[in-house]
XYZ file of C-alpha atoms in Angstrom:
427
model
C -137.612 193.970 -15.417
C -141.172 195.238 -14.765
C -143.335 193.960 -11.916
C -147.313 194.016 -11.595
C -148.268 192.907 -8.320
C -151.955 194.023 -8.507
C -153.403 190.438 -8.886
C -151.755 189.628 -5.652
C -153.820 191.784 -3.784
C -157.386 191.120 -2.598
C -157.498 187.399 -3.277
C -158.328 184.360 -1.392
C -155.299 184.809 1.177
C -156.452 188.247 2.048
C -153.170 190.370 1.385
C -154.663 194.026 0.833
C -152.748 197.169 -0.021
C -152.800 198.177 3.928
C -150.942 195.150 4.663
C -148.569 195.385 1.820
C -147.876 198.804 3.267
C -147.069 197.433 6.584
C -144.548 195.220 5.115
C -143.061 197.936 2.868
C -142.212 199.613 6.379
C -140.088 196.628 7.025
C -138.426 196.498 3.620
C -136.511 199.951 4.728
C -134.559 198.266 7.605
C -134.287 195.013 5.312
C -132.591 196.826 2.627
C -130.175 198.554 5.037
C -128.893 195.127 6.083
C -128.910 194.192 2.604
C -126.743 197.306 1.793
C -124.475 196.816 4.603
C -123.801 193.065 3.895
C -122.890 194.479 0.236
C -120.581 196.871 1.490
C -118.893 194.477 3.727
C -118.736 191.931 0.957
C -120.156 189.745 3.516
C -120.844 186.050 2.381
C -124.012 185.813 0.248
C -124.733 189.384 -0.036
C -121.600 189.743 -2.107
C -123.367 188.079 -4.754
C -125.525 191.249 -5.354
C -122.456 192.996 -6.283
C -121.416 190.921 -8.984
C -122.642 193.095 -11.844
C -119.849 195.623 -10.391
C -117.146 193.284 -9.250
C -117.212 190.413 -11.895
C -114.506 191.374 -14.538
C -115.531 189.948 -17.797
C -112.195 190.242 -19.564
C -110.512 186.781 -17.984
C -113.700 184.928 -18.872
C -113.549 186.333 -22.471
C -109.918 185.433 -22.907
C -110.380 181.735 -21.717
C -113.502 181.521 -24.197
C -111.365 182.831 -27.086
C -109.016 179.944 -26.635
C -111.866 177.533 -28.179
C -114.156 177.321 -30.983
C -115.988 174.338 -29.999
C -119.003 172.471 -31.533
C -120.186 171.326 -28.007
C -119.669 172.484 -24.754
C -119.986 170.197 -21.327
C -120.317 171.848 -18.272
C -119.790 169.504 -15.500
C -121.034 170.701 -12.399
C -124.309 170.239 -10.183
C -126.989 172.791 -8.731
C -125.629 176.116 -8.788
C -122.588 175.195 -10.690
C -124.610 174.440 -13.771
C -128.196 175.933 -13.697
C -127.275 179.611 -13.972
C -124.892 178.970 -17.201
C -127.481 176.430 -18.468
C -130.252 179.300 -18.085
C -128.326 181.522 -20.128
C -127.344 179.218 -22.941
C -130.718 177.676 -23.214
C -132.448 181.193 -23.376
C -130.255 182.529 -26.204
C -129.373 181.094 -29.710
C -126.022 179.665 -30.130
C -123.875 177.876 -32.589
C -122.609 175.565 -29.742
C -124.401 172.677 -28.402
C -124.342 173.157 -24.487
C -124.598 169.804 -22.409
C -125.012 169.814 -18.730
C -123.640 167.030 -16.738
C -125.393 167.820 -13.791
C -126.485 164.367 -12.743
C -124.739 161.029 -12.459
C -127.136 158.770 -14.239
C -124.605 156.281 -15.745
C -126.792 155.403 -18.929
C -127.191 159.192 -19.840
C -123.684 160.197 -19.029
C -122.163 157.414 -21.224
C -124.614 157.784 -24.035
C -123.647 161.582 -24.176
C -120.070 160.803 -24.377
C -120.564 158.304 -27.193
C -122.710 160.443 -29.333
C -120.677 163.892 -29.183
C -117.473 164.586 -31.087
C -115.117 165.103 -28.211
C -112.412 166.192 -30.230
C -114.688 169.318 -30.794
C -116.113 169.742 -27.496
C -114.580 171.867 -24.606
C -115.210 170.721 -20.925
C -115.836 173.326 -17.953
C -115.562 171.443 -14.711
C -117.025 173.758 -11.992
C -116.796 173.137 -8.334
C -115.533 175.623 -5.716
C -114.116 172.956 -3.225
C -113.007 170.596 -6.053
C -114.469 167.765 -3.895
C -117.958 167.710 -5.027
C -118.540 163.978 -5.546
C -120.885 164.118 -8.578
C -119.085 166.899 -10.385
C -115.591 165.034 -9.984
C -117.152 161.581 -10.805
C -118.503 162.878 -14.184
C -115.277 164.726 -14.929
C -113.418 161.632 -14.301
C -115.803 159.709 -16.518
C -115.537 162.299 -19.358
C -111.689 162.440 -19.253
C -111.413 158.683 -19.668
C -114.022 159.022 -22.598
C -111.708 161.639 -24.050
C -108.462 159.411 -23.466
C -110.179 156.527 -25.190
C -111.192 158.662 -28.268
C -107.770 159.714 -28.645
C -108.323 163.293 -27.357
C -106.094 165.110 -25.249
C -108.254 166.254 -22.518
C -105.801 168.859 -21.159
C -106.224 170.741 -24.391
C -109.927 170.726 -23.940
C -110.549 171.269 -20.411
C -111.324 174.524 -18.506
C -111.520 174.545 -14.794
C -113.763 177.095 -12.602
C -112.845 176.582 -8.916
C -111.799 178.356 -5.701
C -108.226 179.263 -4.595
C -107.482 176.081 -3.243
C -108.520 172.333 -3.601
C -108.188 169.342 -5.749
C -109.357 171.279 -9.371
C -106.803 173.964 -8.566
C -104.064 171.626 -8.172
C -105.183 169.554 -11.234
C -105.025 172.999 -13.068
C -101.739 173.881 -11.736
C -100.296 170.495 -12.578
C -101.524 170.485 -16.332
C -101.311 174.152 -16.917
C -105.295 174.218 -17.708
C -106.907 177.416 -18.142
C -108.639 178.253 -14.771
C -111.466 180.629 -13.579
C -112.261 181.834 -10.384
C -115.371 181.078 -8.151
C -115.882 184.424 -6.501
C -115.616 184.671 -2.878
C -118.696 184.858 -0.569
C -120.933 183.867 -3.454
C -123.224 180.519 -3.035
C -123.440 178.622 -6.027
C -127.115 179.371 -6.626
C -126.158 182.924 -6.814
C -123.249 182.730 -9.135
C -125.003 182.857 -12.548
C -123.392 186.567 -13.175
C -119.847 185.192 -12.399
C -117.557 183.186 -14.235
C -119.659 180.201 -12.983
C -122.556 181.146 -15.134
C -120.553 183.503 -17.860
C -117.868 181.172 -19.384
C -120.461 179.023 -21.199
C -122.270 182.064 -22.291
C -118.814 183.437 -23.587
C -117.756 180.340 -25.412
C -121.017 180.263 -27.030
C -120.595 183.672 -28.514
C -122.905 185.757 -26.083
C -122.435 189.171 -24.873
C -121.443 188.666 -21.079
C -120.766 192.318 -20.677
C -124.622 192.840 -21.562
C -125.599 190.102 -19.043
C -123.643 192.137 -16.368
C -125.301 195.465 -17.607
C -128.757 194.159 -17.211
C -127.884 192.880 -13.620
C -126.519 196.542 -12.953
C -129.737 197.876 -14.119
C -131.617 196.159 -11.648
C -129.149 196.764 -8.822
C -129.651 200.436 -9.458
C -133.305 200.018 -8.645
C -132.879 198.548 -5.247
C -134.489 200.913 -2.574
C -136.016 201.106 0.802
C -139.431 200.374 -0.896
C -140.867 197.722 -2.644
C -142.911 200.364 -4.648
C -139.486 201.609 -6.073
C -137.771 198.323 -7.182
C -139.461 195.378 -9.087
C -137.116 192.869 -7.500
C -138.188 194.039 -3.964
C -141.947 194.331 -4.880
C -141.799 190.495 -5.831
C -139.718 189.332 -2.773
C -141.837 191.287 -0.388
C -145.164 190.249 -2.015
C -143.938 186.453 -2.215
C -142.898 186.794 1.526
C -146.439 188.472 2.494
C -148.304 185.836 0.608
C -146.326 183.027 2.041
C -146.905 184.194 5.531
C -150.806 183.935 4.660
C -150.545 180.466 3.457
C -149.099 180.527 -0.232
C -147.092 177.615 0.329
C -146.260 177.189 -3.284
C -144.665 179.498 -5.719
C -145.346 178.421 -9.364
C -143.306 179.767 -11.772
C -144.679 179.907 -15.335
C -142.587 181.601 -18.018
C -144.496 182.079 -21.185
C -141.440 181.544 -23.353
C -140.104 178.229 -24.214
C -136.567 179.827 -24.116
C -136.919 180.407 -20.342
C -137.916 176.927 -19.289
C -134.624 176.337 -17.735
C -134.849 179.690 -15.813
C -137.677 178.027 -13.981
C -135.574 175.283 -12.943
C -133.086 177.798 -11.838
C -135.450 179.743 -10.044
C -136.618 176.522 -8.223
C -133.132 176.028 -6.648
C -132.882 179.589 -5.787
C -135.932 179.701 -3.698
C -136.022 176.052 -2.291
C -132.287 176.102 -1.123
C -132.338 179.686 0.274
C -135.631 179.866 1.777
C -136.539 176.347 2.923
C -135.336 176.776 6.727
C -137.016 176.359 10.206
C -140.159 175.148 9.116
C -140.373 178.079 6.584
C -140.311 179.112 3.004
C -142.357 178.299 -0.227
C -142.417 175.267 -2.470
C -141.263 176.231 -5.747
C -143.274 174.596 -8.727
C -142.024 174.723 -12.488
C -144.626 175.343 -15.157
C -144.780 176.415 -19.030
C -146.916 178.606 -20.420
C -148.985 177.943 -22.625
C -148.206 174.396 -22.193
C -149.310 173.775 -18.710
C -152.598 175.587 -18.953
C -153.695 172.459 -20.207
C -152.487 170.615 -17.107
C -151.386 172.572 -14.035
C -153.650 175.519 -14.276
C -156.685 173.250 -13.213
C -154.939 172.928 -9.742
C -153.840 176.650 -9.422
C -157.380 177.936 -10.356
C -159.616 175.408 -8.595
C -157.287 173.533 -6.133
C -156.241 174.781 -2.493
C -155.886 178.327 -2.361
C -152.252 177.829 -1.172
C -150.361 179.274 -4.257
C -148.518 182.226 -5.666
C -148.447 181.842 -9.677
C -145.727 183.820 -11.070
C -146.259 184.656 -14.691
C -143.151 185.784 -16.830
C -142.914 186.904 -20.299
C -140.664 189.240 -22.794
C -142.889 191.967 -24.160
C -141.055 191.761 -27.439
C -140.211 188.808 -29.371
C -139.887 187.583 -33.032
C -143.308 186.358 -34.478
C -144.669 183.590 -36.919
C -148.035 184.309 -38.799
C -150.745 181.843 -38.481
C -151.821 180.789 -42.235
C -155.620 181.550 -43.449
C -157.625 178.583 -43.189
C -161.277 177.593 -44.163
C -161.554 175.032 -41.437
C -165.092 175.665 -39.421
C -164.484 177.241 -36.193
C -160.992 177.852 -36.924
C -160.993 180.739 -39.401
C -160.634 183.496 -36.540
C -156.992 182.315 -36.303
C -156.083 183.168 -39.801
C -154.311 186.250 -40.179
C -153.196 186.318 -36.482
C -150.207 184.887 -35.436
C -148.576 182.701 -32.799
C -147.114 185.444 -30.781
C -150.538 187.073 -30.554
C -152.285 183.996 -29.558
C -149.422 183.020 -26.713
C -150.150 186.712 -25.677
C -153.825 186.054 -25.356
C -153.144 182.752 -23.594
C -151.046 184.961 -21.144
C -153.632 187.333 -20.374
C -156.263 184.760 -20.289
C -154.512 182.919 -17.621
C -153.825 185.895 -15.538
C -157.419 187.065 -15.706
C -158.524 183.443 -15.015
C -156.619 183.100 -11.972
C -157.759 186.469 -10.470
C -161.376 185.960 -11.348
C -161.113 182.834 -9.215
C -159.348 184.892 -6.309
C -156.050 183.252 -6.754
C -152.931 185.152 -6.469
C -150.633 185.924 -9.400
C -147.820 188.373 -10.299
C -146.658 189.464 -13.582
C -142.858 189.716 -14.466
C -141.868 191.135 -17.621
C -138.541 191.897 -19.630
C -138.180 193.831 -22.733
C -136.831 190.718 -24.724
C -135.373 187.351 -24.115
C -131.542 188.730 -24.730
C -128.309 189.055 -22.501
C -129.653 192.130 -20.992
C -132.930 190.946 -20.161
C -131.643 187.630 -18.838
C -129.290 189.665 -16.550
C -132.008 191.619 -15.299
C -134.388 188.899 -14.631
C -131.635 186.823 -12.930
C -130.395 189.429 -10.794
C -133.897 190.564 -9.817
C -134.769 187.231 -8.594
C -131.740 186.989 -6.607
C -132.448 190.248 -5.086
C -136.003 189.219 -4.424
C -134.824 186.088 -2.751
C -132.355 188.163 -0.429
C -135.133 190.531 0.694
C -137.550 187.407 1.349
C -134.895 185.959 3.382
C -134.418 189.247 5.490
C -138.074 189.612 6.305
C -138.638 185.837 6.867
C -135.451 185.979 9.037
C -133.804 183.048 7.758
C -130.180 182.253 6.969
C -130.684 182.666 3.146
C -127.290 181.608 2.137
C -126.718 178.271 3.971
C -127.808 174.915 2.945
C -127.579 172.661 6.255
C -130.010 170.148 4.686
C -128.166 169.695 1.526
C -124.804 169.286 3.371
C -126.441 166.324 5.381
C -127.194 164.547 2.156
C -123.811 165.153 1.091
C -122.051 163.725 4.050
C -124.349 160.532 3.924
C -123.650 159.694 0.393
C -119.771 160.342 0.963
C -119.826 157.882 3.898
C -121.966 155.278 2.101
C -119.171 155.131 -0.730
C -116.131 154.947 2.077
C -115.326 158.526 2.142
C -115.131 158.678 5.874
C -116.875 158.026 8.904
C -120.229 160.007 9.094
C -123.440 159.587 11.386
C -125.549 160.646 8.598
C -124.405 157.412 6.695
C -125.357 155.406 9.693
C -128.869 156.740 9.374
C -129.135 155.575 5.924
C -128.039 152.068 6.826
C -130.803 152.236 9.660
C -133.683 152.951 7.172
C -136.935 151.909 8.563
C -138.657 149.173 6.098
C -142.112 148.124 5.693
C -141.655 146.055 2.316
C -144.118 144.659 -0.125
C -143.275 142.224 -2.843
């Protein structure tokens, strides 16, 4: 991956090269802490070892047992978004669906319209107790029974060493993959959590891991030697100066889900103790016609992150004699998208609005591995510089307890807080 942070300097928020150099002095000690955590396999830091520690063979063996038309990944948050990012970005003969919400109409309609006899189900939960995941799995399992499909022949479990799903896999002799120890879900894309969907869809998971390994080799004690650290340190430095929002804007339709994955990574990891950046999701060039107005002329409280591949297939634009459009003929959609990218970048810079350019060679397995790993490393570095607990999510856990209590799953003070909701109702 390549990072260009030039347009993050000398903008409205006042980050200059001298200030960035001061941040770089802190990157060295932060990197030392990251490396100690990696060496110890400490919780969270172990995620940055995945390109080395993740064995693709078990994933490939399980995937080889299926030749499905469709894939249901039943998970939520990090148990689904990494896999979805990969399969959405790459061409595949398998239709991949992600049951990461419990909207009853949507789930029922999906089960009704997909041929469940040609579907493999991967249910993903480290604990085996995630309410949304287990509920959706039970619904899918019943739908398979109703359709006369033996769900035990179409189900793969990805879970921890113990828990309900592990017991289910043992009882029914289901193929089971391991959620790695010490890796929070949002950091698990380059593990069996994210790689099974890629493997069963026919993609090269070793290339994904190789892309991650290439970025891992670039991590060093200076932001000027590592694209990942350059992005993490620049984002942190701008946030300290008022960039409360990070708008992730890929210029590739295939990377739209990547922006969603990034939003969870950034929000859940860094939103602690009154700190962090709010991730916004945009898509170039589409959102030049909507959100860009705000980014360029609204409050100066944003970093805009522009992402693109430098190589892609292209489609020529036919010649036309329509008045005012003849300049498009003989060009291509790729050239137009590139012009839109550079125009957006320049437009923001001209208005003093900070932006960063991130590039990979291609949206392929290696490029995705680079991008995913680099953003994870950037997030970890940001957390170190901001002194937040990057790998926890107490606010998420609060909501889980509240929902469980409301459903009769135990006595939780959080559920009482829901019942005591303040009301001011207008009909």
